[in-house]
Amino acid sequence: MLDMLKNVFSNLSKKPVTRMYPFEERKPFDINRGHLENNIDECIFCGMCQRVCPSNCISVDRKTSVWEYNPFECVLCGVCVEKCPKKCLKLDVHYRSCTDKKYNIHLEKHDDSEKAGA
């Protein structure tokens, strides 16, 4: 019993080990897999990410220059990031925010030469 009281009093004098989460956030680790991002300006729409994705959450249309991604089907394995020849895909360390609706991320590459000629 006395051993327990000694432990209780020592813990009362120390700083708490837990964080007050909404007010004090922990810095994410460097190897954290948060969410997938694509730099669409560097993408060549080769479709390699679509072919190697184990959950089939990525779809690439080369003709229309459209890259689409379903974040709710992605398992964040990082295979697409490793296989991308242009290294335009990356896994960000921050998680995506919570939502009550599902959505797809739809990215299109607009050719600047078409805009200049129009």
Short mmCIF file of N, CA and C in Angstrom, two decimals:
data_model
loop_
_atom_site.label_atom_id
_atom_site.label_comp_id
_atom_site.label_asym_id
_atom_site.label_seq_id
_atom_site.Cartn_x
_atom_site.Cartn_y
_atom_site.Cartn_z
N MET A 1 0.83 -1.20 0.00
CA MET A 1 0.00 0.00 0.00
C MET A 1 0.87 1.26 0.00
N LEU A 2 1.92 1.24 0.78
CA LEU A 2 2.80 2.40 0.84
C LEU A 2 3.56 2.59 -0.48
N ASP A 3 3.88 1.48 -1.13
CA ASP A 3 4.54 1.60 -2.42
C ASP A 3 3.63 2.30 -3.43
N MET A 4 2.35 2.00 -3.35
CA MET A 4 1.40 2.63 -4.26
C MET A 4 1.28 4.13 -3.97
N LEU A 5 1.24 4.51 -2.71
CA LEU A 5 1.16 5.94 -2.37
C LEU A 5 2.39 6.69 -2.83
N LYS A 6 3.53 6.07 -2.73
CA LYS A 6 4.77 6.69 -3.20
C LYS A 6 4.68 6.96 -4.70
N ASN A 7 4.14 6.01 -5.45
CA ASN A 7 3.96 6.16 -6.89
C ASN A 7 2.94 7.26 -7.21
N VAL A 8 1.87 7.31 -6.46
CA VAL A 8 0.82 8.32 -6.68
C VAL A 8 1.38 9.72 -6.46
N PHE A 9 2.11 9.92 -5.37
CA PHE A 9 2.64 11.25 -5.08
C PHE A 9 3.72 11.67 -6.09
N SER A 10 4.50 10.71 -6.55
CA SER A 10 5.51 11.07 -7.55
C SER A 10 4.85 11.44 -8.88
N ASN A 11 3.76 10.79 -9.23
CA ASN A 11 3.06 11.13 -10.48
C ASN A 11 2.33 12.47 -10.38
N LEU A 12 1.90 12.85 -9.19
CA LEU A 12 1.23 14.14 -9.02
C LEU A 12 2.19 15.30 -9.25
N SER A 13 3.45 15.10 -8.98
CA SER A 13 4.42 16.19 -9.12
C SER A 13 5.01 16.27 -10.53
N LYS A 14 4.71 15.31 -11.41
CA LYS A 14 5.27 15.29 -12.75
C LYS A 14 4.29 15.89 -13.77
N LYS A 15 4.83 16.21 -14.92
CA LYS A 15 4.02 16.70 -16.03
C LYS A 15 3.21 15.54 -16.60
N PRO A 16 1.95 15.76 -17.03
CA PRO A 16 1.15 14.67 -17.60
C PRO A 16 1.79 14.13 -18.89
N VAL A 17 1.64 12.85 -19.12
CA VAL A 17 2.22 12.23 -20.31
C VAL A 17 1.27 12.27 -21.50
N THR A 18 0.02 12.57 -21.29
CA THR A 18 -0.95 12.66 -22.38
C THR A 18 -1.06 14.08 -22.88
N ARG A 19 -1.60 14.24 -24.10
CA ARG A 19 -1.78 15.56 -24.69
C ARG A 19 -3.26 15.93 -24.68
N MET A 20 -3.54 17.21 -24.66
CA MET A 20 -4.90 17.70 -24.82
C MET A 20 -5.13 17.83 -26.32
N TYR A 21 -5.57 16.72 -26.96
CA TYR A 21 -5.50 16.56 -28.41
C TYR A 21 -6.01 17.72 -29.25
N PRO A 22 -7.23 18.16 -29.15
CA PRO A 22 -7.61 19.18 -30.14
C PRO A 22 -6.77 20.45 -30.02
N PHE A 23 -6.27 20.72 -28.84
CA PHE A 23 -5.53 21.96 -28.63
C PHE A 23 -4.03 21.77 -28.84
N GLU A 24 -3.53 20.58 -28.63
CA GLU A 24 -2.11 20.29 -28.75
C GLU A 24 -1.93 19.05 -29.63
N GLU A 25 -1.53 19.26 -30.87
CA GLU A 25 -1.38 18.15 -31.80
C GLU A 25 0.06 17.67 -31.85
N ARG A 26 0.21 16.37 -32.06
CA ARG A 26 1.53 15.77 -32.18
C ARG A 26 2.04 15.96 -33.60
N LYS A 27 3.32 16.26 -33.73
CA LYS A 27 3.94 16.38 -35.05
C LYS A 27 3.99 14.98 -35.67
N PRO A 28 3.54 14.84 -36.94
CA PRO A 28 3.57 13.51 -37.56
C PRO A 28 5.00 13.04 -37.82
N PHE A 29 5.18 11.73 -37.80
CA PHE A 29 6.48 11.15 -38.08
C PHE A 29 6.83 11.32 -39.56
N ASP A 30 8.11 11.29 -39.88
CA ASP A 30 8.55 11.46 -41.26
C ASP A 30 8.12 10.31 -42.16
N ILE A 31 7.96 9.11 -41.60
CA ILE A 31 7.58 7.94 -42.39
C ILE A 31 6.08 7.68 -42.35
N ASN A 32 5.32 8.62 -41.84
CA ASN A 32 3.87 8.46 -41.74
C ASN A 32 3.23 8.46 -43.13
N ARG A 33 2.24 7.61 -43.35
CA ARG A 33 1.51 7.54 -44.62
C ARG A 33 0.15 8.19 -44.42
N GLY A 34 0.03 9.45 -44.76
CA GLY A 34 -1.20 10.18 -44.52
C GLY A 34 -2.20 10.09 -45.66
N HIS A 35 -1.91 10.69 -46.78
CA HIS A 35 -2.78 10.61 -47.95
C HIS A 35 -1.94 10.81 -49.21
N LEU A 36 -2.49 10.37 -50.32
CA LEU A 36 -1.79 10.39 -51.59
C LEU A 36 -1.99 11.74 -52.29
N GLU A 37 -0.91 12.27 -52.83
CA GLU A 37 -0.97 13.52 -53.60
C GLU A 37 -0.30 13.31 -54.95
N ASN A 38 -0.82 13.99 -55.97
CA ASN A 38 -0.26 13.90 -57.31
C ASN A 38 0.03 15.31 -57.83
N ASN A 39 1.25 15.52 -58.30
CA ASN A 39 1.60 16.76 -58.98
C ASN A 39 1.23 16.57 -60.45
N ILE A 40 0.05 17.01 -60.80
CA ILE A 40 -0.53 16.73 -62.11
C ILE A 40 0.27 17.37 -63.25
N ASP A 41 1.02 18.44 -62.97
CA ASP A 41 1.82 19.08 -64.01
C ASP A 41 3.00 18.21 -64.46
N GLU A 42 3.49 17.35 -63.59
CA GLU A 42 4.60 16.47 -63.94
C GLU A 42 4.13 15.11 -64.43
N CYS A 43 2.86 14.77 -64.26
CA CYS A 43 2.33 13.45 -64.62
C CYS A 43 2.31 13.27 -66.13
N ILE A 44 2.73 12.09 -66.60
CA ILE A 44 2.71 11.79 -68.04
C ILE A 44 1.57 10.82 -68.38
N PHE A 45 0.73 10.46 -67.42
CA PHE A 45 -0.43 9.60 -67.60
C PHE A 45 -0.05 8.25 -68.21
N CYS A 46 1.02 7.66 -67.70
CA CYS A 46 1.48 6.37 -68.23
C CYS A 46 0.60 5.23 -67.73
N GLY A 47 -0.09 5.42 -66.61
CA GLY A 47 -0.98 4.39 -66.08
C GLY A 47 -0.28 3.36 -65.22
N MET A 48 0.99 3.55 -64.91
CA MET A 48 1.73 2.60 -64.07
C MET A 48 1.12 2.53 -62.67
N CYS A 49 0.71 3.65 -62.12
CA CYS A 49 0.11 3.67 -60.79
C CYS A 49 -1.19 2.87 -60.78
N GLN A 50 -1.96 2.97 -61.84
CA GLN A 50 -3.22 2.24 -61.96
C GLN A 50 -2.97 0.73 -62.03
N ARG A 51 -1.94 0.33 -62.77
CA ARG A 51 -1.66 -1.10 -62.94
C ARG A 51 -1.14 -1.75 -61.67
N VAL A 52 -0.34 -1.05 -60.87
CA VAL A 52 0.26 -1.67 -59.69
C VAL A 52 -0.58 -1.50 -58.42
N CYS A 53 -1.63 -0.70 -58.46
CA CYS A 53 -2.44 -0.45 -57.26
C CYS A 53 -3.21 -1.72 -56.86
N PRO A 54 -2.99 -2.24 -55.64
CA PRO A 54 -3.66 -3.46 -55.22
C PRO A 54 -5.15 -3.28 -54.95
N SER A 55 -5.58 -2.06 -54.65
CA SER A 55 -7.00 -1.84 -54.36
C SER A 55 -7.76 -1.24 -55.54
N ASN A 56 -7.09 -1.01 -56.66
CA ASN A 56 -7.70 -0.44 -57.87
C ASN A 56 -8.45 0.86 -57.60
N CYS A 57 -7.83 1.72 -56.83
CA CYS A 57 -8.49 2.99 -56.50
C CYS A 57 -8.06 4.13 -57.42
N ILE A 58 -7.11 3.88 -58.31
CA ILE A 58 -6.61 4.90 -59.23
C ILE A 58 -7.05 4.56 -60.65
N SER A 59 -7.55 5.56 -61.36
CA SER A 59 -7.86 5.36 -62.78
C SER A 59 -7.21 6.49 -63.57
N VAL A 60 -6.58 6.11 -64.67
CA VAL A 60 -5.85 7.06 -65.52
C VAL A 60 -6.39 6.96 -66.93
N ASP A 61 -6.73 8.13 -67.50
CA ASP A 61 -7.17 8.18 -68.89
C ASP A 61 -6.17 9.05 -69.65
N ARG A 62 -5.36 8.41 -70.47
CA ARG A 62 -4.30 9.11 -71.19
C ARG A 62 -4.84 10.05 -72.25
N LYS A 63 -5.92 9.65 -72.93
CA LYS A 63 -6.46 10.47 -74.03
C LYS A 63 -6.99 11.82 -73.55
N THR A 64 -7.69 11.82 -72.44
CA THR A 64 -8.26 13.06 -71.92
C THR A 64 -7.40 13.71 -70.84
N SER A 65 -6.26 13.11 -70.50
CA SER A 65 -5.36 13.61 -69.45
C SER A 65 -6.08 13.78 -68.12
N VAL A 66 -6.73 12.70 -67.69
CA VAL A 66 -7.47 12.71 -66.43
C VAL A 66 -6.89 11.65 -65.50
N TRP A 67 -6.64 12.04 -64.26
CA TRP A 67 -6.17 11.14 -63.22
C TRP A 67 -7.20 11.20 -62.09
N GLU A 68 -7.78 10.06 -61.74
CA GLU A 68 -8.82 10.03 -60.71
C GLU A 68 -8.42 9.04 -59.62
N TYR A 69 -8.76 9.39 -58.39
CA TYR A 69 -8.32 8.63 -57.22
C TYR A 69 -9.44 8.60 -56.19
N ASN A 70 -9.74 7.40 -55.69
CA ASN A 70 -10.74 7.24 -54.63
C ASN A 70 -10.01 7.05 -53.31
N PRO A 71 -9.95 8.06 -52.44
CA PRO A 71 -9.18 7.95 -51.20
C PRO A 71 -9.78 6.99 -50.19
N PHE A 72 -11.04 6.62 -50.37
CA PHE A 72 -11.69 5.73 -49.41
C PHE A 72 -11.44 4.26 -49.72
N GLU A 73 -10.94 3.97 -50.91
CA GLU A 73 -10.57 2.60 -51.26
C GLU A 73 -9.07 2.37 -51.13
N CYS A 74 -8.30 3.43 -51.04
CA CYS A 74 -6.83 3.33 -50.98
C CYS A 74 -6.40 2.74 -49.64
N VAL A 75 -5.42 1.81 -49.70
CA VAL A 75 -4.89 1.20 -48.48
C VAL A 75 -3.56 1.83 -48.06
N LEU A 76 -3.12 2.88 -48.76
CA LEU A 76 -1.91 3.64 -48.45
C LEU A 76 -0.68 2.76 -48.35
N CYS A 77 -0.55 1.84 -49.30
CA CYS A 77 0.61 0.94 -49.30
C CYS A 77 1.84 1.60 -49.89
N GLY A 78 1.68 2.58 -50.78
CA GLY A 78 2.80 3.31 -51.36
C GLY A 78 3.41 2.66 -52.59
N VAL A 79 2.80 1.61 -53.12
CA VAL A 79 3.35 0.94 -54.30
C VAL A 79 3.31 1.88 -55.50
N CYS A 80 2.24 2.64 -55.65
CA CYS A 80 2.12 3.57 -56.78
C CYS A 80 3.20 4.64 -56.72
N VAL A 81 3.54 5.09 -55.52
CA VAL A 81 4.57 6.11 -55.34
C VAL A 81 5.93 5.56 -55.76
N GLU A 82 6.20 4.30 -55.39
CA GLU A 82 7.48 3.68 -55.74
C GLU A 82 7.61 3.43 -57.24
N LYS A 83 6.53 3.08 -57.91
CA LYS A 83 6.59 2.70 -59.33
C LYS A 83 6.42 3.86 -60.30
N CYS A 84 6.05 5.03 -59.83
CA CYS A 84 5.83 6.17 -60.71
C CYS A 84 7.15 6.58 -61.37
N PRO A 85 7.23 6.58 -62.71
CA PRO A 85 8.49 6.90 -63.38
C PRO A 85 8.88 8.37 -63.27
N LYS A 86 7.92 9.26 -63.14
CA LYS A 86 8.21 10.70 -63.03
C LYS A 86 8.27 11.19 -61.58
N LYS A 87 7.95 10.31 -60.63
CA LYS A 87 7.96 10.64 -59.19
C LYS A 87 7.06 11.84 -58.88
N CYS A 88 5.91 11.87 -59.54
CA CYS A 88 4.96 12.96 -59.28
C CYS A 88 3.97 12.59 -58.17
N LEU A 89 3.94 11.31 -57.77
CA LEU A 89 3.09 10.88 -56.67
C LEU A 89 3.88 10.90 -55.37
N LYS A 90 3.22 11.27 -54.27
CA LYS A 90 3.87 11.20 -52.97
C LYS A 90 2.82 10.96 -51.90
N LEU A 91 3.25 10.35 -50.82
CA LEU A 91 2.39 10.14 -49.66
C LEU A 91 2.69 11.25 -48.66
N ASP A 92 1.73 12.10 -48.41
CA ASP A 92 1.90 13.19 -47.46
C ASP A 92 1.86 12.63 -46.04
N VAL A 93 2.51 13.28 -45.10
CA VAL A 93 2.55 12.77 -43.73
C VAL A 93 1.29 13.09 -42.94
N HIS A 94 0.48 14.03 -43.42
CA HIS A 94 -0.75 14.41 -42.71
C HIS A 94 -1.93 13.59 -43.23
N TYR A 95 -2.81 13.23 -42.32
CA TYR A 95 -4.02 12.49 -42.69
C TYR A 95 -5.03 13.46 -43.29
N ARG A 96 -5.93 12.91 -44.12
CA ARG A 96 -6.99 13.77 -44.65
C ARG A 96 -8.01 14.01 -43.54
N SER A 97 -8.72 15.10 -43.65
CA SER A 97 -9.68 15.46 -42.61
C SER A 97 -10.90 14.54 -42.66
N CYS A 98 -11.58 14.44 -41.57
CA CYS A 98 -12.77 13.59 -41.48
C CYS A 98 -13.91 14.21 -42.28
N THR A 99 -14.75 13.34 -42.82
CA THR A 99 -15.89 13.81 -43.60
C THR A 99 -17.02 12.80 -43.48
N ASP A 100 -18.23 13.25 -43.76
CA ASP A 100 -19.37 12.35 -43.71
C ASP A 100 -19.83 11.95 -45.11
N LYS A 101 -19.12 12.42 -46.14
CA LYS A 101 -19.47 12.10 -47.52
C LYS A 101 -18.26 11.54 -48.24
N LYS A 102 -18.48 10.54 -49.09
CA LYS A 102 -17.40 9.99 -49.89
C LYS A 102 -17.23 10.82 -51.16
N TYR A 103 -16.01 10.89 -51.63
CA TYR A 103 -15.71 11.68 -52.83
C TYR A 103 -14.53 11.05 -53.55
N ASN A 104 -14.36 11.41 -54.82
CA ASN A 104 -13.20 11.04 -55.63
C ASN A 104 -12.40 12.29 -55.91
N ILE A 105 -11.09 12.13 -56.00
CA ILE A 105 -10.22 13.24 -56.37
C ILE A 105 -10.01 13.15 -57.88
N HIS A 106 -10.42 14.17 -58.59
CA HIS A 106 -10.41 14.20 -60.05
C HIS A 106 -9.45 15.31 -60.49
N LEU A 107 -8.33 14.93 -61.13
CA LEU A 107 -7.35 15.91 -61.59
C LEU A 107 -7.23 15.84 -63.11
N GLU A 108 -7.24 17.01 -63.75
CA GLU A 108 -7.09 17.10 -65.20
C GLU A 108 -5.90 17.97 -65.52
N LYS A 109 -5.18 17.59 -66.54
CA LYS A 109 -4.05 18.39 -67.00
C LYS A 109 -4.49 19.17 -68.22
N HIS A 110 -4.45 20.48 -68.11
CA HIS A 110 -4.83 21.36 -69.22
C HIS A 110 -3.57 21.76 -69.95
N ASP A 111 -3.57 21.61 -71.24
CA ASP A 111 -2.40 21.93 -72.07
C ASP A 111 -2.34 23.43 -72.26
N ASP A 112 -1.20 24.05 -71.89
CA ASP A 112 -1.04 25.50 -72.02
C ASP A 112 -0.96 25.95 -73.46
N SER A 113 -0.52 25.07 -74.37
CA SER A 113 -0.41 25.45 -75.78
C SER A 113 -1.78 25.64 -76.40
N GLU A 114 -2.77 24.89 -75.93
CA GLU A 114 -4.13 25.07 -76.43
C GLU A 114 -4.69 26.42 -76.00
N LYS A 115 -4.38 26.82 -74.74
CA LYS A 115 -4.88 28.10 -74.25
C LYS A 115 -4.23 29.26 -75.00
N ALA A 116 -2.94 29.11 -75.32
CA ALA A 116 -2.25 30.19 -76.02
C ALA A 116 -2.74 30.33 -77.46
N GLY A 117 -3.12 29.23 -78.11
CA GLY A 117 -3.58 29.29 -79.48
C GLY A 117 -5.03 29.71 -79.62
N ALA A 118 -5.79 29.66 -78.56
CA ALA A 118 -7.21 29.98 -78.64
C ALA A 118 -7.47 31.45 -78.53
#
